[in-house]
Coordinates of C-alpha atoms and ligand atoms in Angstrom, one line a residue:
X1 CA 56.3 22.4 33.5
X2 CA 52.5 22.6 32.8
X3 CA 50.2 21.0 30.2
X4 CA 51.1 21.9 26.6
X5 CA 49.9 25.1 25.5
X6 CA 48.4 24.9 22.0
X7 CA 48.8 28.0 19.9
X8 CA 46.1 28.9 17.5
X9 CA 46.1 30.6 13.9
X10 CA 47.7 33.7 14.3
X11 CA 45.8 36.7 12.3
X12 CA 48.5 38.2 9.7
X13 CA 46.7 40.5 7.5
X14 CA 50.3 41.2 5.8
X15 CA 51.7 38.3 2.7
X16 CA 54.8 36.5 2.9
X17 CA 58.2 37.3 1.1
X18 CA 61.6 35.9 1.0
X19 CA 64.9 37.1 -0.6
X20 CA 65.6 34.5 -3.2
X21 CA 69.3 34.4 -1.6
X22 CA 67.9 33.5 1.7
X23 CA 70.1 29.7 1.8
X24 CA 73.1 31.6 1.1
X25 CA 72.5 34.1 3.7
X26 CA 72.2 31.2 6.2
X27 CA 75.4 29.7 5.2
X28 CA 77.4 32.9 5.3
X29 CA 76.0 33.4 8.7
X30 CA 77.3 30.3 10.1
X31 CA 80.3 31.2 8.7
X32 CA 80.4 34.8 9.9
X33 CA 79.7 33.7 13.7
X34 CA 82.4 30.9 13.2
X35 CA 85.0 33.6 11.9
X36 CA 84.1 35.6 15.2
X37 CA 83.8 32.7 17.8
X38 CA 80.3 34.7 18.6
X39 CA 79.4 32.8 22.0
X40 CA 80.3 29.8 23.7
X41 CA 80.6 26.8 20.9
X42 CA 77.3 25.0 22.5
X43 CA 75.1 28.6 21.8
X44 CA 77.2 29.3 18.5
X45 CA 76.0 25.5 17.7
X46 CA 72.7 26.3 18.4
X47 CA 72.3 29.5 17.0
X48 CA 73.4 28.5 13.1
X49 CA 70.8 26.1 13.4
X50 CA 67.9 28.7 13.8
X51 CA 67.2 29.6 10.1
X52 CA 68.3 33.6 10.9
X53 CA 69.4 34.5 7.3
X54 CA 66.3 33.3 6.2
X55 CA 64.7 35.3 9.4
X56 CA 66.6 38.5 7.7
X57 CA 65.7 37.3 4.3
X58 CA 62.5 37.7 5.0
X59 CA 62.7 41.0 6.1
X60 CA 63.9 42.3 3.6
X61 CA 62.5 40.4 0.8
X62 CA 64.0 43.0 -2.3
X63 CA 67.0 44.4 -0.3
X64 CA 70.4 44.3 -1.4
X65 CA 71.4 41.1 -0.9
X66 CA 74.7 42.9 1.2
X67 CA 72.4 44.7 3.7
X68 CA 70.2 41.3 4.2
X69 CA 73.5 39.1 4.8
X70 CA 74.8 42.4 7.5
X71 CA 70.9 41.9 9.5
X72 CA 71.6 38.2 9.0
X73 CA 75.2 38.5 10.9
X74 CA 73.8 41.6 13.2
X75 CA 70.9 39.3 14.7
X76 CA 72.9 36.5 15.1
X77 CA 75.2 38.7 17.0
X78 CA 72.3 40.1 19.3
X79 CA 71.1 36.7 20.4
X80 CA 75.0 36.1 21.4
X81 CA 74.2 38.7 23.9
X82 CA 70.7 38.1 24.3
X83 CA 71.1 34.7 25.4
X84 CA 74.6 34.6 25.8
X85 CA 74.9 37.3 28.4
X86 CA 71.6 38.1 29.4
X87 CA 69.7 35.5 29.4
X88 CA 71.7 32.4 29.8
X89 CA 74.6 34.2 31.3
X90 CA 75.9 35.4 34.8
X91 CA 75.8 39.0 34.0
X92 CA 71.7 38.9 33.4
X93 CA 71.9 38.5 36.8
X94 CA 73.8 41.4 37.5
X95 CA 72.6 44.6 35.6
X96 CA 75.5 46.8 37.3
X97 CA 78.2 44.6 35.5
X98 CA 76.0 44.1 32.4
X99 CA 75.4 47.8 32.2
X100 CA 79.4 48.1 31.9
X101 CA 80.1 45.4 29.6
X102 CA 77.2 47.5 27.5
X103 CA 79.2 50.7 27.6
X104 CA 82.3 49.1 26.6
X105 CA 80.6 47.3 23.4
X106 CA 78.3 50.6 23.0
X107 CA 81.9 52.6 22.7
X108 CA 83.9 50.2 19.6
X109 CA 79.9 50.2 17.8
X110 CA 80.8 54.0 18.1
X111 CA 84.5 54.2 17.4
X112 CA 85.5 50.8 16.5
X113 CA 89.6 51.6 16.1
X114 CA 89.1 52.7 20.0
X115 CA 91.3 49.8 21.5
X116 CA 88.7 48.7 24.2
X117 CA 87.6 44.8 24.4
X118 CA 90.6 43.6 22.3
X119 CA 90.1 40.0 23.1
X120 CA 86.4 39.3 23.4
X121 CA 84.7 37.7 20.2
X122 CA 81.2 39.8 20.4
X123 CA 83.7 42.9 20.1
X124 CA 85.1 41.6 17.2
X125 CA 82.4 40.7 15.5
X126 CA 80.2 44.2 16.5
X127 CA 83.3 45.9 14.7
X128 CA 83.2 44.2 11.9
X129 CA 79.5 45.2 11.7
X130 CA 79.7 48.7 12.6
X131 CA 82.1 49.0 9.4
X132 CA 79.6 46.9 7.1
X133 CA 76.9 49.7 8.6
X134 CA 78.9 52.7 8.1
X135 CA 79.5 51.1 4.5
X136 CA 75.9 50.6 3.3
X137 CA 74.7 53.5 5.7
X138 CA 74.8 56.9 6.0
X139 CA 76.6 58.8 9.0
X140 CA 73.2 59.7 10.1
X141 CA 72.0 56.3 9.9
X142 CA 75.0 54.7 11.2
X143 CA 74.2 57.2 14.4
X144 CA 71.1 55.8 14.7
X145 CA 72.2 52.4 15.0
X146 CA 74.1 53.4 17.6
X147 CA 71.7 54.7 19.7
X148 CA 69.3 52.2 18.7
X149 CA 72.0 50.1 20.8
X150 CA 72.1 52.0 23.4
X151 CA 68.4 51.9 24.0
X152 CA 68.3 47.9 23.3
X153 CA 71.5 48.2 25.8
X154 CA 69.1 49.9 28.5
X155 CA 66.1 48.0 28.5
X156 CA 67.9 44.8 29.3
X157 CA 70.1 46.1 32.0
X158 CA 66.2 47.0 33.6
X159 CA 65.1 43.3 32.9
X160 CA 68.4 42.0 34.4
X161 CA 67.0 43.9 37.7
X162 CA 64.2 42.2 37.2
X163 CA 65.7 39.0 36.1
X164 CA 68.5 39.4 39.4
X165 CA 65.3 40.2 42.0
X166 CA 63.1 37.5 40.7
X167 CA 60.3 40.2 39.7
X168 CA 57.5 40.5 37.0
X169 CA 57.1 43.7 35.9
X170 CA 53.2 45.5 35.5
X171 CA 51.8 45.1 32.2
X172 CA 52.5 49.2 31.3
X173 CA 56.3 49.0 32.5
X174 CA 56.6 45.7 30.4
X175 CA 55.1 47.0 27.3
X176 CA 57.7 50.0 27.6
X177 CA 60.5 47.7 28.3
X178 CA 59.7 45.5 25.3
X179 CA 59.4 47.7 22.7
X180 CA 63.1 47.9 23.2
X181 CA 64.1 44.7 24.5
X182 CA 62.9 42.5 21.2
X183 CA 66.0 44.3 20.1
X184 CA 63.2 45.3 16.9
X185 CA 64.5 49.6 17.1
X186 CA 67.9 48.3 16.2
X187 CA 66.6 46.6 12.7
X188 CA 65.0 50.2 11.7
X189 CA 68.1 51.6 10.7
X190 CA 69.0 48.5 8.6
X191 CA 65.1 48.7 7.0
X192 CA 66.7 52.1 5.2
X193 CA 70.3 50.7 4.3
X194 CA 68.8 47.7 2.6
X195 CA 67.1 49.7 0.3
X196 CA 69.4 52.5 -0.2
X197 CA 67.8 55.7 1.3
X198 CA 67.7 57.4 4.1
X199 CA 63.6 58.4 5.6
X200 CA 63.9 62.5 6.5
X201 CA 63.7 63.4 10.1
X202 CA 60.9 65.0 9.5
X203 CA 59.1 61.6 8.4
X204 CA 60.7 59.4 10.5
X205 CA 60.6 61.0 13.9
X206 CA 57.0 62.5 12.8
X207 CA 54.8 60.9 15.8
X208 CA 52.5 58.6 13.4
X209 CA 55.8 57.5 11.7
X210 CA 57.3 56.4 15.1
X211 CA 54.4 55.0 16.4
X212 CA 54.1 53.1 13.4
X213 CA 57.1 51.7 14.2
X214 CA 56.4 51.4 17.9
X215 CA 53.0 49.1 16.7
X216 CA 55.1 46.9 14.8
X217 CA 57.7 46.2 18.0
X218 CA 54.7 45.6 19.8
X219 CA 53.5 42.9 17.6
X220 CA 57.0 41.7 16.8
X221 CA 57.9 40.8 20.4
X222 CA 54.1 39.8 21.2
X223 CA 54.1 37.2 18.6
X224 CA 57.9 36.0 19.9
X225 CA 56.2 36.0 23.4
X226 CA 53.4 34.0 22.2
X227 CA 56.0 31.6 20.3
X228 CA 58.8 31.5 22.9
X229 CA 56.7 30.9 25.7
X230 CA 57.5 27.1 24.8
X231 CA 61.2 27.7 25.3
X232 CA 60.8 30.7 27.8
X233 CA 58.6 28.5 30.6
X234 CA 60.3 24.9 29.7
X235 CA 64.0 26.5 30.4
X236 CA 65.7 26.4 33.5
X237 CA 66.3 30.0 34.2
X238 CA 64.3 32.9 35.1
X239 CA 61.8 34.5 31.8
X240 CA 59.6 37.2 31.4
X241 CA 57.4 37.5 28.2
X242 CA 53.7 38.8 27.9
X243 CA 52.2 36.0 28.8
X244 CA 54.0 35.7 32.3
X245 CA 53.2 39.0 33.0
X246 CA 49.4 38.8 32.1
X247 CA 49.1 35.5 34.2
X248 CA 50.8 37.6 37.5
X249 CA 49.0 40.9 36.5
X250 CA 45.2 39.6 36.3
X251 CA 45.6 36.4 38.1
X252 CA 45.1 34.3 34.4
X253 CA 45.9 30.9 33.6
X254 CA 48.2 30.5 30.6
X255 CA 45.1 29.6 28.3
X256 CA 43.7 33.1 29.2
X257 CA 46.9 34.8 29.3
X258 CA 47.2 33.4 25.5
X259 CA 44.0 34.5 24.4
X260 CA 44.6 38.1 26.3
X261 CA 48.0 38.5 24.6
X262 CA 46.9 37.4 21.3
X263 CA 43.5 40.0 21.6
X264 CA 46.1 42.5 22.0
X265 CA 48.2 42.2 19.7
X266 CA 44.9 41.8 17.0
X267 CA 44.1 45.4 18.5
X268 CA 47.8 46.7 17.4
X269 CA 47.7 44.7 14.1
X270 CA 44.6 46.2 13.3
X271 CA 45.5 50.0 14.2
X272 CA 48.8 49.0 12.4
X273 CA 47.4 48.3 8.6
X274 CA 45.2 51.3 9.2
X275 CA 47.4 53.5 10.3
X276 CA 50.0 52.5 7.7
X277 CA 46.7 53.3 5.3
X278 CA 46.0 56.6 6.1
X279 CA 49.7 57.9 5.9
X280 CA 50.6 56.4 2.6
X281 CA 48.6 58.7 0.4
X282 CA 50.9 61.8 2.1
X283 CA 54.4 59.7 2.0
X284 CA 56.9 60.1 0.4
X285 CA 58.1 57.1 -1.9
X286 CA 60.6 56.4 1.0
X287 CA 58.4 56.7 3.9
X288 CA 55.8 54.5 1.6
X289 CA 58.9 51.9 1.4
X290 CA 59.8 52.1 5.2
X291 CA 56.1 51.1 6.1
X292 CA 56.2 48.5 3.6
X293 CA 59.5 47.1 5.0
X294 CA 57.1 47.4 9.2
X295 CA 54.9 45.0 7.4
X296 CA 57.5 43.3 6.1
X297 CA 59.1 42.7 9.5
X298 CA 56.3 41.6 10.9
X299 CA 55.2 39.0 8.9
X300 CA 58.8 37.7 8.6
X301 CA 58.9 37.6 12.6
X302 CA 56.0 35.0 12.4
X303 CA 56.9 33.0 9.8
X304 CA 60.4 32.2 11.2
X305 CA 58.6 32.1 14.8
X306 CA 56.5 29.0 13.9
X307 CA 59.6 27.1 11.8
X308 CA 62.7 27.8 13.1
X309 CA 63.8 25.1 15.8
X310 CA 65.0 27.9 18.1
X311 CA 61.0 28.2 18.6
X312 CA 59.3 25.0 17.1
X313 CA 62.2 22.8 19.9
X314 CA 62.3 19.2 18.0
X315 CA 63.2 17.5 21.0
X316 CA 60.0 18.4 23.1
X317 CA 57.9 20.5 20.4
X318 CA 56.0 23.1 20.9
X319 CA 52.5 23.2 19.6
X320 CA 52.3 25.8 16.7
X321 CA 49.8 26.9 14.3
X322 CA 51.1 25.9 10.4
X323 CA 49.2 28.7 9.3
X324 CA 47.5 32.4 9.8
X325 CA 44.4 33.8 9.8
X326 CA 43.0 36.6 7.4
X327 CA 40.6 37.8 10.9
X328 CA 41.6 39.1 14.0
X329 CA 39.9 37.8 17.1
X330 CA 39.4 41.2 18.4
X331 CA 38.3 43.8 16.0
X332 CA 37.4 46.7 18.8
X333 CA 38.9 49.9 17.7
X334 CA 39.5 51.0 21.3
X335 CA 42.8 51.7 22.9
X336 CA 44.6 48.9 24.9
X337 CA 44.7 49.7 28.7
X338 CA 48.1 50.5 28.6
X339 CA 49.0 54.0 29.4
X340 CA 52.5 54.1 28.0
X341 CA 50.8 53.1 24.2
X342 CA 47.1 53.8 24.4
X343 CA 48.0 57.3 22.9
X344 CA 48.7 55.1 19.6
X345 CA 44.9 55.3 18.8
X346 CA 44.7 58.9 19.0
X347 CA 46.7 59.2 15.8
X348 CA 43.2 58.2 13.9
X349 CA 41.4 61.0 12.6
X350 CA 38.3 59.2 11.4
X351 CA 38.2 57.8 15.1
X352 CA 39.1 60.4 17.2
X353 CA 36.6 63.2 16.0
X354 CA 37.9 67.0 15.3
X355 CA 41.4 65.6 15.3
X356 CA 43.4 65.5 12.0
X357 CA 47.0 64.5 12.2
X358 CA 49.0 64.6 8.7
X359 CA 53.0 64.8 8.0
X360 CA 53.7 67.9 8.7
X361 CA 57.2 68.2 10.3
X362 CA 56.6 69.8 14.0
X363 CA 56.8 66.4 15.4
X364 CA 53.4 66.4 16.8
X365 CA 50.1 64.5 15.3
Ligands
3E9_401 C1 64.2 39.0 21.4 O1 63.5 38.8 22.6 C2 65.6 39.2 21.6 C3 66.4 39.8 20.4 C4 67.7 40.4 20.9 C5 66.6 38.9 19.3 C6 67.2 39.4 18.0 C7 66.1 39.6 17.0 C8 65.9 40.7 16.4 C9 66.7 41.9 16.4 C10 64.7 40.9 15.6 C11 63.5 41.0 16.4 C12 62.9 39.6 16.6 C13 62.3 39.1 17.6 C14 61.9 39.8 18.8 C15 61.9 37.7 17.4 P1 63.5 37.3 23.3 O2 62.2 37.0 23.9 O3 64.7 37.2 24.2 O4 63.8 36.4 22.0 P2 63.7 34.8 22.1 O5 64.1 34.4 20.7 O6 64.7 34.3 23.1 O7 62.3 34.4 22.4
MG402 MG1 65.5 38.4 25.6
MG403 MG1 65.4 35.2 24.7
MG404 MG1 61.0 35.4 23.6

């Protein structure tokens, strides 16, 4: 355990929002994951203690207040697999096994009346939420989840590997890995449900849309790297986050690898709100919503990351920023060095000269 890592302001260009119901939301939560037994009693303990209905509430600040109490339950549910099996548990240390266990869950999310998993809790409750999603979803939408799963599913059986050899991945193959293993992809489909419509393929899959959406994982997970690291280095196990990684890949000290991460994800944010900016005027009112509800996402991420106690750890706190800054620390307009998302800043057309993207639906910017 080194020296205490102070965290800075954090630049968040985005406002806050809340659903007024967001106290509510918490209770029923606790309640939900009590119904289900979701992990052991100690993590179950812990986890209704970690403000995530207010987390979801402030996701989706104007959802319906059904959808935001179903994200509420669903993240609760994903950390009883994040920490419960992967993190905390035997089986992050074995991705063969995990990757089974995965399949089985991946199959009653699919066809929940398939009788598969009959006794284990996170079964239970991931049928219980696969109805609430095919309820307030579509059967498109209710796909996507799905498969949003599955990729979540995928990228931790890779950092089990990882996790089980003791290894830190390169900066590229962790930027790729994270953008799926903040479990952020999974919330999309929910982003759409908790307002009632469903984003066209055409829109949705469009390149700029999905990068979009790709800029706001990044940010997401590089803000809970920059916030967990607290809990991530103090633990007892094995954790990877960005700042890890930057320390082994460029030899930094964790003040460095702080001020790396958080000039990265300034870059993102930046690209990010302009980005969101230059499609807007072309969206659709739902794709105009969707973008709103990335922003929305983001912003919320931060706000529970420097409050809730699964981050701010009353017993030995962390040291956290109370508030955010209306500046990044790096402005450049420049692509990261980071070949899986440096295409991300090609999507400009005022900064990539000659080249125009605009919604058009071929899939390609
Ligand atoms: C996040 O990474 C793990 C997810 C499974 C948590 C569930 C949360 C969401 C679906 C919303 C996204 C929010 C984030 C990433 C804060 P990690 O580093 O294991 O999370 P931890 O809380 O342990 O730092
Ligand atoms: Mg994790
Ligand atoms: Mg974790
Ligand atoms: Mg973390």
């Amino acid at each position: 355990m080194g020296p205490e890592l102070k965290v800075p302001p954090i630049f968040s260009p985005i406002p806050p929002a809340i659903h007024p119901c967001h106290a509510d939301i918490d209770v029923q939560t606790a309640a939900w994951a009590e119904t289900f037994r979701i992990g052991s009693d100690e993590l179950r303990g812990r986890l209704v203690m970690q403000d995530i209905g207010t987390f979801s509430a402030r996701i989706l600040p104007e959802g319906s207040e059904e959808v935001v109490s179903l994200l509420s339950d669903f993240v609760l549910w994903l950390f009883g697999v994040d920490d419960g099996h992967c993190e905390e548990g035997e089986l992050g240390h074995r991705p063969g096994d995990l990757a089974g266990l995965l399949h089985r869950l991946l199959r009653v999310a699919q066809n929940p009346e398939a009788p598969m998993l009959l006794d284990d809790p996170l079964a239970a409750g991931l049928r219980d939420l696969r109805l609430r999603v095919s309820r307030y979803g579509t059967p498109g939408q209710t796909a996507r989840w799905v498969d949003a799963l599955r990729e979540y599913f995928f990228s931790v059986v890779w950092e089990a590997a990882h996790r089980s050899a003791g290894t830190v991945p390169d900066l590229n193959d962790y930027t790729l890995m994270r953008l799926y293993d903040g479990a952020t992809s999974v919330v999309l489909p929910l982003l759409e449900m908790g307002h009632g419509y469903e984003l066209q393929p055409h829109e949705r899959d469009h390149t700029a849309v999905r990068a979009a959406a790709e800029m706001a994982s990044f940010i997401i997970t590089w803000d809970n790297d920059i916030f967990s690291y607290h809990k991530e280095r103090n633990g007892s196990g094995y954790y990877l986050n960005a700042l890890r990684v930057l320390e082994e890949e460029h030899g930094l000290n964790p003040v460095q690898a702080l001020e790396t991460a958080i000039s990265q994800r300034d870059r993102v944010m930046t690209l990010f709100m302009r980005l969101s900016a230059h499609l807007q005027p072309t969206a659709s009112p739902q794709l105009r919503r969707y973008l709103s509800s990335l922003a929305c996402f983001i912003r919320g991420a931060q706000d529970w990351g420097i409050s809730s106690v699964r981050y701010t750890t009353p017993d030995d706190p962390a040291a956290f920023p109370s508030v955010f800054r209306d500046t990044p620390t790096d402005d450049s307009r420049e692509p990261l060095d980071i070949p899986a998302v440096s295409w991300w800043w090609d999507l400009m057309p005022d900064e990539v000269p000659g080249h125009v993207p605009h919604l058009v639906p071929d899939g390609t910017a």
